[in-house]
């Protein structure tokens, strides 16, 4: 059947065009809209991710900076503290050393005093004995007679004691 | 004035004629298919060349759907994009010397009926059957016949507007061609075998009748479809 259809008519072509519309719809949907929309969404996500990352990095950097500043201040304070402590300790230690030295010196001096006293006494005893012996000898020579040794010794001792007191 | 040529006949049900309109539609489908495959087979993150155009088209249609129909109507975007492509290419195919697909009432009526079904079905799905039926009594029950009429007339006006514009352009172009042929005959007394006056003027008129009118009618058809369906599916 060759020829033409009418200029204005409704025929089988209507059904064909429904089919064609459906086919074209499926093609446009699956091969144009879906892939392109997917690609655009992917691109948007990527750009968003990049921006998010940048923001996060900036935040991290700010946080780190703050932390470091705080650390630096803390370190300064700590150093000051350490210095102060060291100073205080040094002062205490020096005072202690001085006190110890003074104590030791005091000890030495007092011991020396005791020793001197003892030496003095011993020397005095020795001298006293020597003098009494000499006096006795001299007296016996003068008197030419034997004196009662005990009595005289006591007498002379008293005398010498008096001498020592002077 | 004759309708589209019958290219061949399927020997079923007493012969189903396959017309120029249908065959030209197949060419359009094939061309769109090949173009889509070529463009979207290797999509680049950073678009270039024809991919930019394809992306622009998709985003433009989506934005138009968004602006005209409202939010959450993006599922209609591929259909609108399809109808626009089919309609625009169906009219522009006349530039290649083929008969415009849209210069056949069957084509525009089939699309308009799809719009009609989408509108009514969308209304029923959004409002529910009862309130959709009650909508025909608005604002007063007397308006019932008017409301039914206005719904039924939509596909007719949609299809005849599109068909009329394109076929009228075709008819006028044809008249001008034959008029110019006659003028050539008169001026050269039939001595010139080539209708020389057909050179020039039809090309200028074709810019309006084929290019401008074709794209404009495609746009109007899509716009009205979006408005009808959008209004029906407004909650």
Coordinates of C-alpha atoms in Angstrom, one line a residue:
Chain A
X1 CA 0.0 0.0 0.0
X2 CA 1.9 3.0 -1.2
X3 CA 0.7 6.6 -1.1
X4 CA 0.0 9.1 1.6
X5 CA -2.1 9.3 4.6
X6 CA -4.4 12.2 5.2
X7 CA -3.0 15.6 6.2
X8 CA -5.0 15.5 9.5
X9 CA -5.7 12.0 10.6
X10 CA -5.4 9.8 13.6
X11 CA -4.1 6.3 12.7
X12 CA -1.5 3.7 13.6
X13 CA 1.2 6.4 13.7
X14 CA -0.1 7.5 17.1
X15 CA 0.8 4.1 18.6
X16 CA 4.1 4.1 16.8
X17 CA 4.9 7.5 18.2
X18 CA 4.0 6.4 21.7
X19 CA 6.5 3.6 21.3
X20 CA 9.1 5.9 19.8
X21 CA 8.5 8.4 22.7
X22 CA 9.0 5.5 25.2
X23 CA 12.2 4.3 23.5
X24 CA 13.6 7.9 23.3
X25 CA 12.7 8.4 27.0
X26 CA 14.6 5.3 28.0
X27 CA 17.6 6.3 25.9
X28 CA 17.6 9.9 27.2
X29 CA 17.1 8.8 30.8
X30 CA 19.7 6.0 30.9
X31 CA 22.4 7.4 28.5
X32 CA 22.1 11.2 29.1
X33 CA 20.4 12.2 32.3
X34 CA 21.6 9.4 34.6
X35 CA 25.3 9.5 33.8
X36 CA 25.5 13.2 33.6
X37 CA 23.6 13.8 36.9
X38 CA 25.7 11.1 38.5
X39 CA 28.8 12.9 37.3
X40 CA 27.6 16.3 38.5
X41 CA 26.8 14.8 41.9
X42 CA 30.2 13.2 42.1
X43 CA 31.8 16.4 41.2
X44 CA 29.8 18.3 43.8
X45 CA 30.7 15.8 46.4
X46 CA 34.4 16.0 45.5
X47 CA 34.4 19.8 45.6
X48 CA 32.6 19.7 48.9
X49 CA 35.0 17.2 50.3
X50 CA 37.9 19.4 49.2
X51 CA 36.4 22.4 50.9
X52 CA 35.6 20.4 54.1
X53 CA 39.2 19.1 54.2
X54 CA 40.6 22.6 53.8
X55 CA 38.4 23.9 56.5
X56 CA 39.3 21.0 58.8
X57 CA 43.0 21.5 58.1
X58 CA 42.7 25.2 58.9
X59 CA 40.9 24.4 62.1
X60 CA 43.6 21.9 63.0
X61 CA 46.3 24.4 62.3
X62 CA 44.6 27.0 64.5
X63 CA 44.2 24.5 67.3
X64 CA 47.8 23.5 67.0
X65 CA 48.9 27.1 67.1
X66 CA 46.9 27.7 70.2
X67 CA 48.3 24.6 71.8
X68 CA 51.8 25.6 71.0
X69 CA 51.3 29.1 72.3
X70 CA 50.0 27.7 75.5
X71 CA 52.8 25.2 75.7
X72 CA 55.3 28.0 75.2
X73 CA 53.8 30.1 77.9
X74 CA 53.8 27.1 80.2
X75 CA 57.4 26.4 79.5
X76 CA 58.3 30.0 80.3
X77 CA 56.4 29.8 83.6
X78 CA 58.0 26.5 84.4
X79 CA 61.5 27.8 83.6
X80 CA 60.8 30.7 86.0
X81 CA 59.6 28.4 88.6
X82 CA 62.7 26.2 88.3
X83 CA 65.0 29.2 88.5
X84 CA 63.2 30.5 91.6
X85 CA 63.3 27.1 93.2
X86 CA 67.0 26.7 92.4
X87 CA 67.7 30.1 93.8
X88 CA 65.9 29.4 97.0
X89 CA 67.5 26.0 97.3
X90 CA 70.9 27.6 96.7
X91 CA 70.3 30.2 99.4
X92 CA 69.1 27.6 101.9
X93 CA 72.1 25.3 101.1
X94 CA 74.6 28.1 101.5
X95 CA 73.0 29.1 104.8
X96 CA 73.2 25.5 105.9
X97 CA 76.8 25.3 104.9
X98 CA 77.7 28.4 106.8
X99 CA 75.9 27.2 109.8
X100 CA 77.6 23.9 109.7
X101 CA 80.9 25.5 109.3
X102 CA 80.2 27.8 112.2
X103 CA 79.2 24.8 114.4
X104 CA 82.3 22.9 113.4
X105 CA 84.4 25.9 114.2
X106 CA 82.7 26.3 117.6
X107 CA 83.3 22.6 118.3
X108 CA 86.9 22.9 117.5
X109 CA 87.3 26.0 119.6
X110 CA 85.6 24.5 122.6
X111 CA 87.5 21.3 122.3
X112 CA 90.7 23.3 122.1
X113 CA 89.7 25.2 125.2
X114 CA 89.1 22.0 127.1
X115 CA 92.4 20.6 125.9
X116 CA 94.2 23.8 126.9
X117 CA 92.6 23.7 130.3
X118 CA 93.7 20.1 130.7
X119 CA 97.2 20.9 129.5
X120 CA 97.4 23.8 131.8
X121 CA 96.3 21.7 134.8
X122 CA 98.7 18.9 134.0
X123 CA 101.5 21.4 133.6
X124 CA 100.5 23.1 136.8
X125 CA 100.5 19.7 138.6
X126 CA 103.9 18.9 137.3
X127 CA 105.3 22.3 138.2
X128 CA 103.8 22.1 141.6
X129 CA 105.4 18.7 142.2
X130 CA 108.7 19.8 140.9
X131 CA 108.7 23.0 143.1
X132 CA 107.7 21.0 146.2
X133 CA 110.5 18.6 145.5
X134 CA 112.9 21.4 145.1
X135 CA 111.7 23.3 148.1
X136 CA 111.9 20.2 150.2
X137 CA 115.4 19.6 149.0
X138 CA 116.4 23.2 149.7
X139 CA 114.8 23.2 153.1
X140 CA 116.4 20.0 154.1
X141 CA 119.7 21.4 153.0
X142 CA 119.2 24.6 155.0
X143 CA 117.9 23.0 158.1
X144 CA 120.4 20.2 157.8
X145 CA 118.0 17.9 159.3
X146 CA 115.5 15.7 158.3
X147 CA 112.0 17.1 158.4
X148 CA 108.9 15.1 158.7
X149 CA 108.4 14.7 155.0
X150 CA 104.7 14.3 155.0
X151 CA 104.0 17.4 157.1
X152 CA 106.2 19.6 155.1
X153 CA 105.0 18.4 151.9
X154 CA 101.5 19.4 152.9
X155 CA 102.7 22.8 154.1
X156 CA 104.5 23.5 150.9
X157 CA 101.5 22.3 148.9
X158 CA 99.3 24.8 150.5
X159 CA 101.9 27.5 149.8
X160 CA 102.1 26.6 146.2
X161 CA 98.4 26.5 145.9
X162 CA 98.4 30.0 147.1
X163 CA 101.0 30.8 144.5
X164 CA 98.9 29.2 141.8
X165 CA 96.0 31.3 142.8
X166 CA 97.9 34.5 142.3
Chain B
X1 CA -2.2 19.0 0.8
X2 CA -1.2 15.4 1.5
X3 CA -0.2 13.8 4.7
X4 CA 3.1 11.9 5.4
X5 CA 4.1 9.3 2.8
X6 CA 3.6 5.6 3.7
X7 CA 7.1 4.1 3.5
X8 CA 6.0 0.4 3.9
X9 CA 3.2 -1.6 5.3
X10 CA 3.4 -4.3 8.0
X11 CA 1.2 -7.1 6.8
X12 CA -0.7 -7.5 10.1
X13 CA -4.4 -6.7 11.0
X14 CA -5.1 -5.9 7.4
X15 CA -1.9 -3.9 6.9
X16 CA -0.3 -1.4 9.3
X17 CA 1.1 1.5 7.4
X18 CA 4.5 2.8 8.6
X19 CA 4.7 6.5 7.5
X20 CA 7.5 9.0 7.0
X21 CA 6.8 10.4 10.4
X22 CA 7.6 7.1 12.1
X23 CA 10.7 6.4 10.0
X24 CA 12.0 9.9 10.6
X25 CA 11.4 9.4 14.3
X26 CA 13.6 6.4 14.1
X27 CA 16.3 8.4 12.6
X28 CA 16.0 10.9 15.4
X29 CA 16.1 8.1 18.0
X30 CA 19.2 6.6 16.4
X31 CA 20.9 10.0 16.2
X32 CA 20.1 10.8 19.9
X33 CA 21.2 7.3 20.9
X34 CA 24.6 7.6 19.1
X35 CA 25.1 11.1 20.4
X36 CA 24.3 10.1 24.0
X37 CA 26.6 7.1 23.9
X38 CA 29.4 9.1 22.4
X39 CA 29.1 11.9 25.0
X40 CA 28.5 9.9 28.1
X41 CA 30.7 6.9 27.4
X42 CA 33.7 8.6 28.8
X43 CA 32.5 11.4 31.1
X44 CA 35.3 13.6 32.5
X45 CA 35.5 15.1 35.9
X46 CA 36.7 18.2 34.3
X47 CA 34.2 18.6 31.4
X48 CA 35.3 19.8 28.0
X49 CA 33.8 20.1 24.5
X50 CA 30.5 18.5 23.8
X51 CA 30.2 17.2 27.4
X52 CA 29.8 20.8 28.5
X53 CA 26.8 21.2 26.2
X54 CA 25.2 18.0 27.4
X55 CA 25.7 18.9 31.0
X56 CA 24.3 22.4 30.3
X57 CA 21.3 20.8 28.7
X58 CA 20.6 18.5 31.6
X59 CA 21.1 21.1 34.3
X60 CA 19.0 23.6 32.3
X61 CA 16.1 21.1 32.1
X62 CA 16.4 20.2 35.7
X63 CA 16.4 23.9 36.7
X64 CA 13.4 24.6 34.5
X65 CA 11.5 21.7 36.1
X66 CA 12.5 23.0 39.5
X67 CA 11.4 26.5 38.7
X68 CA 8.2 25.6 37.0
X69 CA 6.9 22.5 38.8
X70 CA 8.4 23.1 42.2
X71 CA 10.6 21.1 44.5
X72 CA 10.7 17.3 44.6
X73 CA 9.5 17.0 40.9
X74 CA 12.9 16.1 39.6
X75 CA 11.7 12.7 38.4
X76 CA 9.8 14.4 35.6
X77 CA 13.0 16.0 34.3
X78 CA 14.1 13.2 32.0
X79 CA 10.7 13.1 30.4
X80 CA 10.6 16.8 29.8
X81 CA 14.2 16.6 28.4
X82 CA 13.0 13.8 26.1
X83 CA 10.0 15.6 24.8
X84 CA 12.0 18.7 24.2
X85 CA 14.7 16.8 22.3
X86 CA 12.1 14.8 20.3
X87 CA 10.0 17.9 19.5
X88 CA 12.9 20.2 18.6
X89 CA 14.8 17.6 16.5
X90 CA 11.5 16.4 15.0
X91 CA 10.9 20.0 13.7
X92 CA 14.5 20.7 12.8
X93 CA 14.7 17.5 10.7
X94 CA 12.8 19.5 8.1
X95 CA 16.1 21.4 7.5
X96 CA 17.5 18.1 6.1
X97 CA 14.7 17.9 3.6
X98 CA 12.7 15.3 5.6
X99 CA 9.1 15.8 6.6
X100 CA 8.9 17.2 10.1
X101 CA 7.9 14.6 12.6
X102 CA 5.8 17.2 14.4
X103 CA 3.9 18.1 11.3
X104 CA 1.8 15.0 11.9
X105 CA -1.1 15.2 14.3
X106 CA -0.4 11.7 15.5
X107 CA 2.9 12.7 16.9
X108 CA 1.8 15.7 18.8
X109 CA -1.4 14.1 20.0
X110 CA 0.5 11.1 21.3
X111 CA 2.6 13.4 23.4
X112 CA -0.3 15.5 24.5
X113 CA -2.2 12.4 25.6
X114 CA 0.9 11.4 27.7
X115 CA 0.8 14.8 29.3
X116 CA -3.0 14.4 29.9
X117 CA -2.5 11.0 31.6
X118 CA 0.4 12.3 33.6
X119 CA -1.6 15.3 34.8
X120 CA -4.7 13.2 35.8
X121 CA -2.6 10.4 37.3
X122 CA -0.4 12.9 39.2
X123 CA -3.6 14.6 40.5
X124 CA -5.0 11.3 41.7
X125 CA -1.8 10.2 43.3
X126 CA -1.2 13.5 45.1
X127 CA -4.7 14.4 46.2
X128 CA -6.3 11.0 46.5
X129 CA -9.1 9.8 44.3
X130 CA -11.9 11.4 46.3
X131 CA -10.5 14.9 46.7
X132 CA -9.3 14.7 43.0
X133 CA -12.9 14.1 42.0
X134 CA -14.1 16.8 44.3
X135 CA -11.7 19.2 42.6
X136 CA -14.0 19.2 39.6
X137 CA -16.7 20.8 41.7
X138 CA -14.5 23.8 42.5
X139 CA -15.3 26.6 43.1
X140 CA -19.0 25.8 42.7
X141 CA -20.6 22.5 41.6
X142 CA -22.2 24.2 38.6
X143 CA -18.7 24.4 37.2
X144 CA -18.5 20.6 36.8
X145 CA -19.0 20.5 33.0
X146 CA -16.6 23.4 32.5
X147 CA -13.9 21.8 34.6
X148 CA -14.3 18.5 32.8
X149 CA -14.2 20.3 29.5
X150 CA -11.1 22.3 30.3
X151 CA -9.3 19.1 31.3
X152 CA -10.3 17.3 28.1
X153 CA -9.5 20.2 25.9
X154 CA -5.9 20.5 27.1
X155 CA -4.5 17.6 25.0
X156 CA -6.4 18.8 22.0
X157 CA -5.1 22.4 22.3
X158 CA -1.6 21.2 23.1
X159 CA -1.5 18.8 20.1
X160 CA -3.2 21.1 17.6
X161 CA -1.0 24.1 18.6
X162 CA 2.2 22.2 18.0
X163 CA 0.9 20.4 14.9
X164 CA -0.6 23.6 13.4
X165 CA 2.4 25.7 13.8
X166 CA 4.8 23.3 12.2
X167 CA 2.5 22.1 9.5
X168 CA 1.5 25.7 8.7
X169 CA 5.2 26.6 8.3
X170 CA 5.6 23.6 6.1
X171 CA 2.6 24.6 3.9
X172 CA 3.7 28.2 3.7
X173 CA 7.2 27.1 2.7
X174 CA 5.7 24.8 0.1
X175 CA 3.5 27.6 -1.3
X176 CA 6.4 30.0 -1.5
X177 CA 8.5 27.3 -3.3
X178 CA 5.8 26.7 -5.9
X179 CA 5.1 30.4 -6.2
X180 CA 8.8 31.1 -6.8
X181 CA 8.9 28.3 -9.4
X182 CA 5.9 29.9 -11.2
X183 CA 7.6 33.3 -11.0
X184 CA 10.7 31.8 -12.6
X185 CA 8.6 30.3 -15.3
X186 CA 6.9 33.6 -16.0
X187 CA 10.0 35.7 -16.0
X188 CA 12.1 33.4 -18.2
X189 CA 9.2 32.1 -20.3
X190 CA 10.0 28.5 -19.4
X191 CA 13.5 28.8 -21.0
X192 CA 15.3 28.2 -17.7
X193 CA 15.0 24.6 -16.5
X194 CA 16.1 25.6 -12.9
X195 CA 13.7 27.6 -10.8
X196 CA 16.4 30.2 -9.9
X197 CA 14.1 32.4 -7.7
X198 CA 13.8 29.5 -5.2
X199 CA 17.4 30.4 -4.2
X200 CA 17.6 32.7 -1.2
X201 CA 14.2 33.7 0.0
X202 CA 13.1 30.2 1.3
X203 CA 16.3 29.9 3.3
X204 CA 15.6 33.2 5.1
X205 CA 12.0 32.2 5.8
X206 CA 13.2 28.8 6.9
X207 CA 15.0 30.5 9.8
X208 CA 11.7 31.5 11.2
X209 CA 9.4 28.6 10.1
X210 CA 11.7 25.7 10.8
X211 CA 14.3 26.8 13.3
X212 CA 12.6 29.5 15.4
X213 CA 9.1 28.1 15.3
X214 CA 10.3 24.5 15.8
X215 CA 12.3 25.2 18.9
X216 CA 9.7 27.7 20.3
X217 CA 6.9 25.1 19.9
X218 CA 9.1 22.5 21.6
X219 CA 9.7 24.9 24.5
X220 CA 6.0 25.8 24.7
X221 CA 4.9 22.2 24.7
X222 CA 7.4 21.3 27.5
X223 CA 6.5 24.4 29.4
X224 CA 2.7 23.6 29.3
X225 CA 3.3 20.0 30.2
X226 CA 5.3 21.1 33.2
X227 CA 2.7 23.6 34.3
X228 CA -0.2 21.2 33.9
X229 CA 1.5 18.3 35.7
X230 CA 3.0 20.7 38.3
X231 CA -0.3 22.2 39.1
X232 CA -2.0 18.8 39.3
X233 CA 0.6 17.4 41.6
X234 CA 0.8 20.5 43.9
X235 CA -0.1 19.3 47.4

